[in-house]
Short mmCIF file of C-alpha atoms and ligand atoms in Angstrom, two decimals:
data_model
loop_
_atom_site.label_atom_id
_atom_site.label_comp_id
_atom_site.label_asym_id
_atom_site.label_seq_id
_atom_site.Cartn_x
_atom_site.Cartn_y
_atom_site.Cartn_z
CA MET A 1 -58.18 4.62 -2.86
CA PHE A 2 -56.85 5.30 0.66
CA ASP A 3 -56.23 8.44 2.60
CA ASP A 4 -53.59 8.54 5.29
CA GLY A 5 -56.01 7.93 8.13
CA SER A 6 -56.96 10.12 11.02
CA VAL A 7 -60.48 11.16 10.15
CA LYS A 8 -62.03 12.59 13.28
CA SER A 9 -65.28 10.72 13.59
CA GLU A 10 -66.53 11.50 17.06
CA GLY A 11 -70.24 10.84 17.03
CA ALA A 12 -73.25 9.28 18.55
CA LEU A 13 -74.50 5.73 18.75
CA LYS A 14 -77.86 7.01 17.59
CA GLY A 15 -78.06 10.06 15.41
CA GLU A 16 -75.32 12.39 14.30
CA GLY A 17 -74.60 15.83 15.67
CA ARG A 18 -74.48 15.18 19.41
CA LYS A 19 -71.59 13.55 21.16
CA HIS A 20 -72.06 10.25 22.89
CA LEU A 21 -71.04 9.86 26.52
CA LEU A 22 -69.03 6.71 25.72
CA GLY A 23 -66.85 8.71 23.32
CA VAL A 24 -65.54 11.30 25.81
CA THR A 25 -62.61 10.90 28.17
CA LYS A 26 -62.99 11.54 31.88
CA ALA A 27 -60.75 14.61 31.60
CA GLU A 28 -62.92 16.08 28.80
CA LEU A 29 -66.09 15.55 30.82
CA ALA A 30 -64.46 17.00 33.95
CA THR A 31 -63.69 20.19 31.98
CA ARG A 32 -67.30 20.37 30.84
CA ALA A 33 -68.58 19.74 34.40
CA VAL A 34 -66.55 22.68 35.70
CA GLU A 35 -67.86 24.86 32.85
CA TRP A 36 -71.40 23.93 33.93
CA GLY A 37 -70.59 24.88 37.54
CA PHE A 38 -70.26 21.37 39.01
CA SER A 39 -67.42 19.74 40.91
CA PRO A 40 -65.31 17.40 38.72
CA VAL A 41 -65.67 14.86 41.53
CA HIS A 42 -69.06 13.91 40.11
CA VAL A 43 -67.40 12.72 36.92
CA GLY A 44 -65.54 9.99 38.84
CA ALA A 45 -68.84 8.83 40.31
CA LEU A 46 -70.46 8.84 36.87
CA TRP A 47 -67.55 6.78 35.44
CA ASN A 48 -68.02 4.30 38.24
CA GLU A 49 -71.69 3.85 37.40
CA VAL A 50 -71.14 3.45 33.65
CA TYR A 51 -67.93 1.44 33.50
CA LEU A 52 -67.98 -0.54 36.75
CA LYS A 53 -71.65 -0.93 37.59
CA GLY A 54 -72.74 -1.26 33.98
CA ARG A 55 -75.56 1.30 33.80
CA ARG A 56 -76.89 1.14 30.26
CA SER A 57 -79.45 3.96 30.00
CA PRO A 58 -80.12 7.34 31.65
CA GLY A 59 -83.16 5.80 33.37
CA GLU A 60 -80.98 3.39 35.31
CA PHE A 61 -79.31 6.25 37.18
CA ALA A 62 -82.22 7.83 38.95
CA PRO A 63 -82.73 8.21 41.82
CA HIS A 64 -79.08 8.28 42.70
CA ASP A 65 -77.41 9.63 45.78
CA ARG A 66 -73.76 9.95 44.76
CA MET A 67 -74.32 12.63 42.15
CA PRO A 68 -76.70 15.58 42.15
CA ALA A 69 -79.71 14.97 39.92
CA ARG A 70 -79.01 18.34 38.27
CA PHE A 71 -75.58 17.09 37.18
CA LEU A 72 -77.05 13.95 35.61
CA ASP A 73 -79.78 16.00 33.92
CA ARG A 74 -77.13 18.22 32.38
CA VAL A 75 -74.99 15.28 31.27
CA PHE A 76 -77.88 13.59 29.49
CA ALA A 77 -79.05 16.89 28.02
CA GLU A 78 -75.62 17.31 26.42
CA TYR A 79 -74.71 13.73 25.55
CA ASP A 80 -76.44 10.74 24.05
CA PHE A 81 -76.19 7.58 26.10
CA GLY A 82 -77.18 4.09 25.02
CA PHE A 83 -75.77 0.81 23.82
CA LEU A 84 -75.57 -1.22 20.64
CA GLU A 85 -78.39 -3.64 19.90
CA VAL A 86 -77.57 -7.27 19.18
CA ALA A 87 -78.84 -8.07 15.67
CA LYS A 88 -77.48 -11.61 15.65
CA GLU A 89 -75.52 -13.81 18.00
CA THR A 90 -73.68 -17.08 17.47
CA HIS A 91 -71.85 -19.33 19.91
CA SER A 92 -69.07 -21.70 18.91
CA SER A 93 -69.70 -25.35 19.67
CA ASP A 94 -66.64 -25.47 21.95
CA GLY A 95 -68.25 -22.76 24.10
CA PHE A 96 -65.19 -20.51 24.06
CA THR A 97 -66.27 -17.95 21.49
CA ARG A 98 -69.34 -15.81 21.04
CA LYS A 99 -69.79 -13.62 18.06
CA TYR A 100 -72.15 -10.65 17.99
CA LEU A 101 -73.46 -8.71 15.06
CA LEU A 102 -74.22 -5.30 16.57
CA ALA A 103 -76.55 -2.77 14.92
CA LEU A 104 -75.42 0.86 14.57
CA HIS A 105 -77.78 3.86 14.53
CA ASP A 106 -77.66 4.00 10.73
CA ALA A 107 -78.58 0.31 10.37
CA HIS A 108 -75.05 -0.75 9.48
CA ARG A 109 -73.76 -3.76 11.37
CA ILE A 110 -70.42 -4.62 12.86
CA GLU A 111 -68.93 -7.70 14.44
CA THR A 112 -67.66 -8.01 17.98
CA VAL A 113 -66.30 -11.26 19.36
CA LEU A 114 -65.96 -12.47 22.93
CA MET A 115 -63.23 -15.06 23.44
CA ARG A 116 -62.59 -16.87 26.66
CA TYR A 117 -59.62 -19.18 26.34
CA SER A 118 -57.72 -20.46 29.37
CA GLY A 119 -59.28 -17.98 31.73
CA ARG A 120 -58.47 -14.94 29.57
CA THR A 121 -61.35 -12.71 28.60
CA THR A 122 -60.81 -10.93 25.30
CA ALA A 123 -62.95 -8.68 23.11
CA CYS A 124 -62.14 -8.58 19.41
CA VAL A 125 -63.57 -5.27 18.20
CA SER A 126 -64.22 -3.59 14.86
CA SER A 127 -62.88 -0.16 13.96
CA GLN A 128 -64.80 0.50 10.72
CA VAL A 129 -67.89 -0.60 8.81
CA GLY A 130 -66.19 -2.58 6.05
CA CYS A 131 -62.62 -1.80 5.05
CA ALA A 132 -60.91 0.11 2.24
CA MET A 133 -57.79 -2.07 2.13
CA GLY A 134 -59.21 -4.89 0.02
CA CYS A 135 -57.09 -7.85 1.19
CA VAL A 136 -58.20 -10.54 -1.23
CA PHE A 137 -58.83 -13.32 1.31
CA CYS A 138 -60.68 -11.17 3.88
CA ALA A 139 -64.48 -11.09 4.09
CA THR A 140 -64.43 -7.48 5.34
CA GLY A 141 -62.13 -6.45 2.51
CA GLN A 142 -64.52 -8.08 0.05
CA MET A 143 -67.34 -5.82 1.35
CA GLY A 144 -65.50 -2.57 0.66
CA TYR A 145 -65.46 0.50 2.88
CA THR A 146 -68.57 2.20 4.28
CA ARG A 147 -67.45 4.42 7.18
CA HIS A 148 -65.29 4.85 10.26
CA LEU A 149 -66.64 3.96 13.70
CA SER A 150 -66.74 6.68 16.33
CA ALA A 151 -64.80 6.28 19.58
CA ALA A 152 -68.17 5.70 21.30
CA GLU A 153 -69.02 2.85 18.93
CA ILE A 154 -65.67 1.20 19.70
CA VAL A 155 -66.00 1.66 23.49
CA ALA A 156 -69.59 0.33 23.29
CA GLN A 157 -68.31 -2.93 21.80
CA ALA A 158 -65.96 -3.48 24.75
CA LEU A 159 -68.74 -2.62 27.17
CA HIS A 160 -71.05 -5.04 25.39
CA VAL A 161 -68.57 -7.87 25.98
CA ASP A 162 -68.13 -6.80 29.60
CA TRP A 163 -71.93 -6.78 29.95
CA VAL A 164 -72.17 -10.33 28.54
CA LEU A 165 -69.56 -11.45 31.10
CA ARG A 166 -71.63 -9.75 33.79
CA GLN A 167 -74.79 -11.53 32.62
CA THR A 168 -73.17 -14.96 32.38
CA ALA A 169 -71.66 -14.60 35.86
CA ARG A 170 -75.10 -13.72 37.18
CA ALA A 171 -76.65 -16.70 35.39
CA ALA A 172 -73.95 -19.00 36.78
CA ALA A 173 -74.55 -17.59 40.28
CA THR A 174 -78.31 -18.10 40.25
CA ALA A 175 -78.34 -21.08 37.84
CA THR A 176 -81.86 -20.11 36.81
CA SER A 177 -81.45 -18.48 33.46
CA ALA A 178 -81.48 -20.74 30.44
CA ALA A 179 -81.47 -17.62 28.30
CA VAL A 180 -77.87 -16.85 29.16
CA PRO A 181 -76.00 -20.14 29.22
CA ALA A 182 -72.73 -20.18 31.08
CA LEU A 183 -69.59 -19.75 29.07
CA ALA A 184 -67.23 -22.66 28.86
CA GLU A 185 -65.01 -22.63 31.92
CA PRO A 186 -67.66 -20.94 34.06
CA SER A 187 -66.84 -17.81 35.97
CA HIS A 188 -64.51 -18.11 38.93
CA ALA A 189 -66.21 -18.80 42.23
CA SER A 190 -66.28 -15.36 43.75
CA PRO A 191 -68.12 -15.29 47.08
CA HIS A 192 -69.93 -12.18 45.92
CA HIS A 193 -70.58 -13.51 42.40
CA ARG A 194 -68.80 -10.48 41.08
CA HIS A 195 -68.79 -10.54 37.34
CA GLU A 196 -65.65 -11.48 35.56
CA ARG A 197 -64.12 -8.41 33.96
CA LEU A 198 -63.08 -7.89 30.40
CA ARG A 199 -59.28 -7.89 30.53
CA ASN A 200 -57.99 -7.91 26.95
CA ILE A 201 -58.94 -6.18 23.74
CA VAL A 202 -57.69 -6.79 20.22
CA PHE A 203 -58.45 -4.57 17.22
CA MET A 204 -58.80 -7.50 14.83
CA GLY A 205 -62.46 -7.24 13.91
CA MET A 206 -63.77 -5.42 10.86
CA GLY A 207 -61.74 -2.54 9.50
CA GLU A 208 -58.27 -1.06 9.56
CA PRO A 209 -57.68 0.64 12.94
CA LEU A 210 -54.86 2.92 11.76
CA HIS A 211 -57.10 4.22 8.94
CA ASN A 212 -59.37 5.50 11.75
CA TYR A 213 -56.50 6.59 13.98
CA ASP A 214 -58.04 9.35 16.11
CA SER A 215 -61.19 7.49 17.10
CA VAL A 216 -59.28 4.29 17.87
CA MET A 217 -56.80 6.18 20.10
CA GLN A 218 -59.61 8.07 21.82
CA ALA A 219 -61.40 4.76 22.51
CA ILE A 220 -58.20 3.19 23.87
CA ASP A 221 -57.65 6.19 26.18
CA ILE A 222 -61.19 5.75 27.52
CA LEU A 223 -60.82 1.98 27.94
CA ARG A 224 -57.51 2.40 29.80
CA ASP A 225 -58.91 4.93 32.30
CA GLY A 226 -58.29 3.61 35.81
CA ALA A 227 -61.75 4.66 36.95
CA GLY A 228 -63.37 2.73 34.11
CA LEU A 229 -62.57 -0.64 32.52
CA ALA A 230 -58.91 0.07 33.37
CA LEU A 231 -57.51 -2.18 30.63
CA GLY A 232 -53.73 -2.49 30.91
CA ALA A 233 -51.70 -1.28 27.92
CA GLN A 234 -50.13 -4.74 27.73
CA LYS A 235 -53.63 -6.19 27.33
CA ILE A 236 -54.40 -4.16 24.22
CA SER A 237 -53.33 -5.12 20.69
CA VAL A 238 -53.84 -3.08 17.55
CA SER A 239 -53.47 -4.98 14.29
CA THR A 240 -52.67 -3.07 11.09
CA VAL A 241 -52.38 -4.02 7.45
CA GLY A 242 -49.31 -1.76 7.42
CA VAL A 243 -50.48 1.86 7.32
CA VAL A 244 -47.00 3.39 7.46
CA PRO A 245 -47.93 6.93 8.63
CA GLY A 246 -50.00 5.37 11.44
CA ILE A 247 -47.11 3.15 12.60
CA ARG A 248 -44.77 6.16 12.63
CA ARG A 249 -47.33 8.15 14.60
CA LEU A 250 -47.70 5.35 17.19
CA ALA A 251 -43.92 5.50 17.66
CA ALA A 252 -43.80 9.32 17.85
CA GLU A 253 -46.63 9.35 20.38
CA ARG A 254 -45.02 6.46 22.28
CA ARG A 255 -48.28 4.53 22.49
CA PRO A 256 -47.70 1.74 25.03
CA PHE A 257 -49.93 -1.06 23.69
CA HIS A 258 -48.98 -4.01 21.43
CA LEU A 259 -48.74 -3.61 17.69
CA ALA A 260 -49.40 -6.39 15.19
CA VAL A 261 -48.55 -5.96 11.51
CA SER A 262 -50.23 -8.17 8.92
CA LEU A 263 -47.48 -9.29 6.55
CA HIS A 264 -48.71 -12.29 4.49
CA GLY A 265 -45.98 -11.86 1.87
CA ALA A 266 -42.21 -11.33 2.29
CA THR A 267 -41.54 -9.75 -1.10
CA GLN A 268 -43.19 -6.59 -2.44
CA GLU A 269 -44.75 -8.49 -5.34
CA GLU A 270 -46.15 -11.42 -3.35
CA ARG A 271 -47.46 -9.14 -0.61
CA ALA A 272 -49.16 -6.73 -3.01
CA ALA A 273 -50.97 -9.65 -4.67
CA LEU A 274 -52.71 -10.44 -1.35
CA VAL A 275 -52.74 -6.96 0.23
CA PRO A 276 -53.51 -4.19 -2.32
CA ALA A 277 -52.65 -1.53 0.31
CA ALA A 278 -49.02 -2.67 -0.10
CA ARG A 279 -48.94 -0.82 -3.43
CA LYS A 280 -49.30 2.43 -1.50
CA TRP A 281 -47.17 1.50 1.52
CA LYS A 282 -44.34 -0.56 0.03
CA LEU A 283 -42.68 -3.40 1.92
CA ASP A 284 -39.31 -1.68 2.39
CA GLU A 285 -41.04 1.48 3.64
CA LEU A 286 -43.12 -0.66 6.01
CA MET A 287 -40.02 -2.41 7.37
CA ASP A 288 -38.33 0.98 7.93
CA ALA A 289 -41.37 2.15 9.91
CA CYS A 290 -41.34 -1.11 11.93
CA ARG A 291 -37.64 -0.65 12.74
CA GLU A 292 -38.32 2.93 13.83
CA TYR A 293 -41.19 1.68 16.02
CA THR A 294 -39.19 -1.06 17.75
CA ALA A 295 -36.14 1.20 18.22
CA THR A 296 -38.19 4.08 19.64
CA LEU A 297 -40.39 2.01 21.93
CA GLY A 298 -37.98 -0.83 22.75
CA ARG A 299 -40.75 -3.30 22.06
CA ARG A 300 -41.16 -6.12 19.59
CA ILE A 301 -43.81 -6.24 16.90
CA PHE A 302 -46.13 -9.17 16.25
CA PHE A 303 -46.27 -10.07 12.57
CA GLU A 304 -49.35 -11.89 11.33
CA TRP A 305 -49.19 -14.31 8.46
CA THR A 306 -52.33 -15.89 7.05
CA LEU A 307 -51.30 -19.34 5.81
CA ILE A 308 -52.76 -20.16 2.41
CA GLU A 309 -52.02 -23.57 0.99
CA GLY A 310 -49.63 -23.53 -1.92
CA LYS A 311 -49.56 -19.73 -1.94
CA ASN A 312 -47.41 -18.43 0.92
CA ASP A 313 -46.82 -21.48 3.14
CA GLY A 314 -43.67 -23.08 1.68
CA ALA A 315 -40.27 -23.43 3.33
CA ASP A 316 -38.95 -20.83 0.87
CA HIS A 317 -41.59 -18.35 2.08
CA ALA A 318 -40.63 -19.04 5.68
CA HIS A 319 -36.93 -18.44 4.86
CA ALA A 320 -37.89 -15.14 3.22
CA VAL A 321 -39.78 -14.10 6.39
CA GLY A 322 -36.78 -15.09 8.51
CA ALA A 323 -34.44 -12.97 6.37
CA LEU A 324 -36.87 -10.03 6.29
CA LEU A 325 -37.30 -9.93 10.08
CA LYS A 326 -33.76 -10.82 11.11
CA ASP A 327 -32.94 -7.34 12.48
CA ILE A 328 -36.37 -6.56 13.98
CA PRO A 329 -37.51 -7.72 17.45
CA ALA A 330 -40.43 -9.82 16.24
CA GLN A 331 -42.86 -12.61 16.93
CA VAL A 332 -44.77 -14.24 14.10
CA ASN A 333 -48.37 -15.39 14.49
CA LEU A 334 -49.51 -17.83 11.83
CA ILE A 335 -53.24 -17.89 11.07
CA PRO A 336 -54.47 -20.72 8.82
CA LEU A 337 -56.84 -19.15 6.26
CA ASN A 338 -60.53 -19.07 7.10
CA PRO A 339 -62.06 -19.73 3.69
CA THR A 340 -64.31 -16.91 2.44
CA LEU A 341 -66.82 -16.86 -0.42
CA GLY A 342 -64.87 -14.30 -2.41
CA TYR A 343 -61.50 -16.04 -2.39
CA ASP A 344 -60.56 -19.37 -3.83
CA GLY A 345 -57.92 -20.49 -1.35
CA GLU A 346 -57.47 -23.27 1.19
CA PRO A 347 -55.94 -23.19 4.67
CA THR A 348 -52.53 -24.75 5.19
CA HIS A 349 -52.72 -28.06 7.05
CA GLN A 350 -51.16 -28.52 10.47
CA ALA A 351 -47.95 -30.16 9.25
CA GLY A 352 -47.33 -27.26 6.85
CA ALA A 353 -47.80 -24.74 9.65
CA ARG A 354 -45.35 -26.67 11.82
CA ARG A 355 -42.76 -26.73 9.01
CA PHE A 356 -43.11 -22.95 8.66
CA GLN A 357 -42.63 -22.58 12.40
CA ASP A 358 -39.53 -24.81 12.36
CA VAL A 359 -37.88 -22.71 9.65
CA LEU A 360 -38.53 -19.49 11.60
CA ALA A 361 -37.04 -21.13 14.69
CA THR A 362 -33.72 -21.47 12.82
CA TYR A 363 -33.71 -17.64 12.59
CA GLY A 364 -34.48 -17.35 16.31
CA ILE A 365 -37.93 -15.90 15.60
CA PRO A 366 -40.65 -16.99 18.06
CA CYS A 367 -43.71 -18.18 16.17
CA THR A 368 -47.15 -19.38 17.24
CA VAL A 369 -49.96 -20.94 15.23
CA ARG A 370 -53.25 -19.28 16.07
CA GLN A 371 -55.85 -21.97 16.64
CA ARG A 372 -58.86 -21.62 14.43
CA ARG A 373 -61.21 -21.94 17.35
CA GLY A 374 -64.75 -20.91 16.73
CA ILE A 375 -64.48 -21.51 13.00
CA ASP A 376 -67.93 -23.10 13.14
CA ILE A 377 -69.36 -19.65 13.84
CA ALA A 378 -67.55 -18.10 10.90
CA ALA A 379 -64.94 -16.54 13.14
CA GLY A 380 -63.00 -15.01 10.27
CA CYS A 381 -63.28 -11.26 10.31
CA GLY A 382 -66.39 -9.99 8.52
CA GLN A 383 -67.86 -13.39 7.84
CA LEU A 384 -70.90 -13.07 10.13
CA ALA A 385 -71.79 -9.68 8.67
CA LEU A 386 -71.74 -11.19 5.19
CA SER A 387 -73.86 -14.21 6.11
N1 SAH B 1 -57.22 -4.57 9.39
C1 SAH B 1 -56.36 -5.10 10.37
C2 SAH B 1 -57.07 -5.80 11.50
C3 SAH B 1 -58.26 -6.65 11.17
S1 SAH B 1 -57.92 -8.18 10.35
C4 SAH B 1 -55.34 -6.02 9.73
O1 SAH B 1 -55.51 -6.40 8.57
O2 SAH B 1 -54.35 -6.35 10.40
C5 SAH B 1 -57.08 -9.13 11.60
C6 SAH B 1 -56.21 -10.25 11.03
O3 SAH B 1 -57.03 -11.27 10.44
C7 SAH B 1 -55.26 -9.77 9.94
O4 SAH B 1 -53.98 -10.31 10.14
C8 SAH B 1 -55.89 -10.34 8.70
O5 SAH B 1 -54.98 -10.48 7.65
C9 SAH B 1 -56.46 -11.64 9.19
N2 SAH B 1 -57.52 -12.20 8.34
C10 SAH B 1 -58.49 -11.55 7.69
N3 SAH B 1 -59.27 -12.40 7.00
C11 SAH B 1 -58.77 -13.63 7.22
C12 SAH B 1 -59.13 -14.93 6.78
N4 SAH B 1 -60.16 -15.13 5.97
N5 SAH B 1 -58.39 -15.97 7.21
C13 SAH B 1 -57.33 -15.78 8.04
N6 SAH B 1 -56.95 -14.59 8.49
C14 SAH B 1 -57.65 -13.50 8.08
FE1 SF4 B 2 -59.08 -4.64 6.01
FE2 SF4 B 2 -57.60 -6.10 7.70
FE3 SF4 B 2 -59.46 -7.27 6.13
FE4 SF4 B 2 -57.22 -6.31 5.04
S1 SF4 B 2 -57.40 -8.00 6.52
S2 SF4 B 2 -59.30 -6.03 4.25
S3 SF4 B 2 -56.89 -4.51 6.29
S4 SF4 B 2 -59.84 -5.82 7.76
#
């Protein structure tokens, strides 16, 4: 059912065959620029226009004085450039979450979420159309796998969220646009009404990021570029169902961002019942890879645990998690189940989540309960695309 990841899926936002500008790194474009006979200096200026000023189409560049027109002509002759269309948009009633269904060139749709809690701006992005891993409680898993996203399609999601922040800041500054209502906790009062930047990104949307390793890493490299969105490595989290070769590769390549591993069960049997991918990458093998990761990188791993009432939320389950993680630098994030159409389970109530947390505390394992904010807009991964 699964391959070991790393399908190279560099491509275009519209049409296959040509590369998309959002999917190339600055260094790659600089090499091309020199091949074309231009100074690589122009690439920095181009990055500035795309990633800082938010240009969204070739037409928005001209006339432009910081780069020769011939350079821009060549860039747009070689690369596609455009953004993802919003097919559907929902806002949570608390005003903190916006969810976007974005249309791809082949009419498939993916979800991207903007979250703005306590002043933090975060994009939750998708890495695939659907998912091959089939976790029983997950709406994306219930859809099955369609295809990988290209690096450009991942970068475009982050830029979409940054663009929304730009628009809402502008609306707050002019207070004229009813079309773009301010986000809860309106933008900080900058004298220049500069837009609030996207600061954090989590790969917790649709798909399994380590099944699409190369494109996800390429996108992260582009998003980290200091001349672009300049996202800090500590502001990036990749969440995996437990693709063991991918975790080992992250360690070998010393990737500096956060890693989250979705656990959900603390024995091979219980985990495999919820996460079919666990039959391929067994729990003991996964734990070995996690130990290798934390030892090599000197960093803890975040373990995610979807709390399902009566299924994996008892004190005995919490003790099993404590024992399993006792020799791994870890933090556990509990996520009460978002009910989905294809799975007959209920979320654990608050008291049950607290009991789970208390047991983990006796093992010295830090543990948070993720608030189910935005549940009124079907915030569970894949649920908007299914609606
Ligand atoms: N494929 C990756 C990342 C996307 S899912 C992974 O599985 O880690 C992000 C997180 O949301 C995972 O921990 C996943 O188990 C959890 N999740 C998916 N569907 C959910 C649901 N219906 N309710 C609660 N958590 C869910
Ligand atoms: Fe895929 Fe993650 Fe959903 Fe599992 S939880 S089906 S790995 S997206």
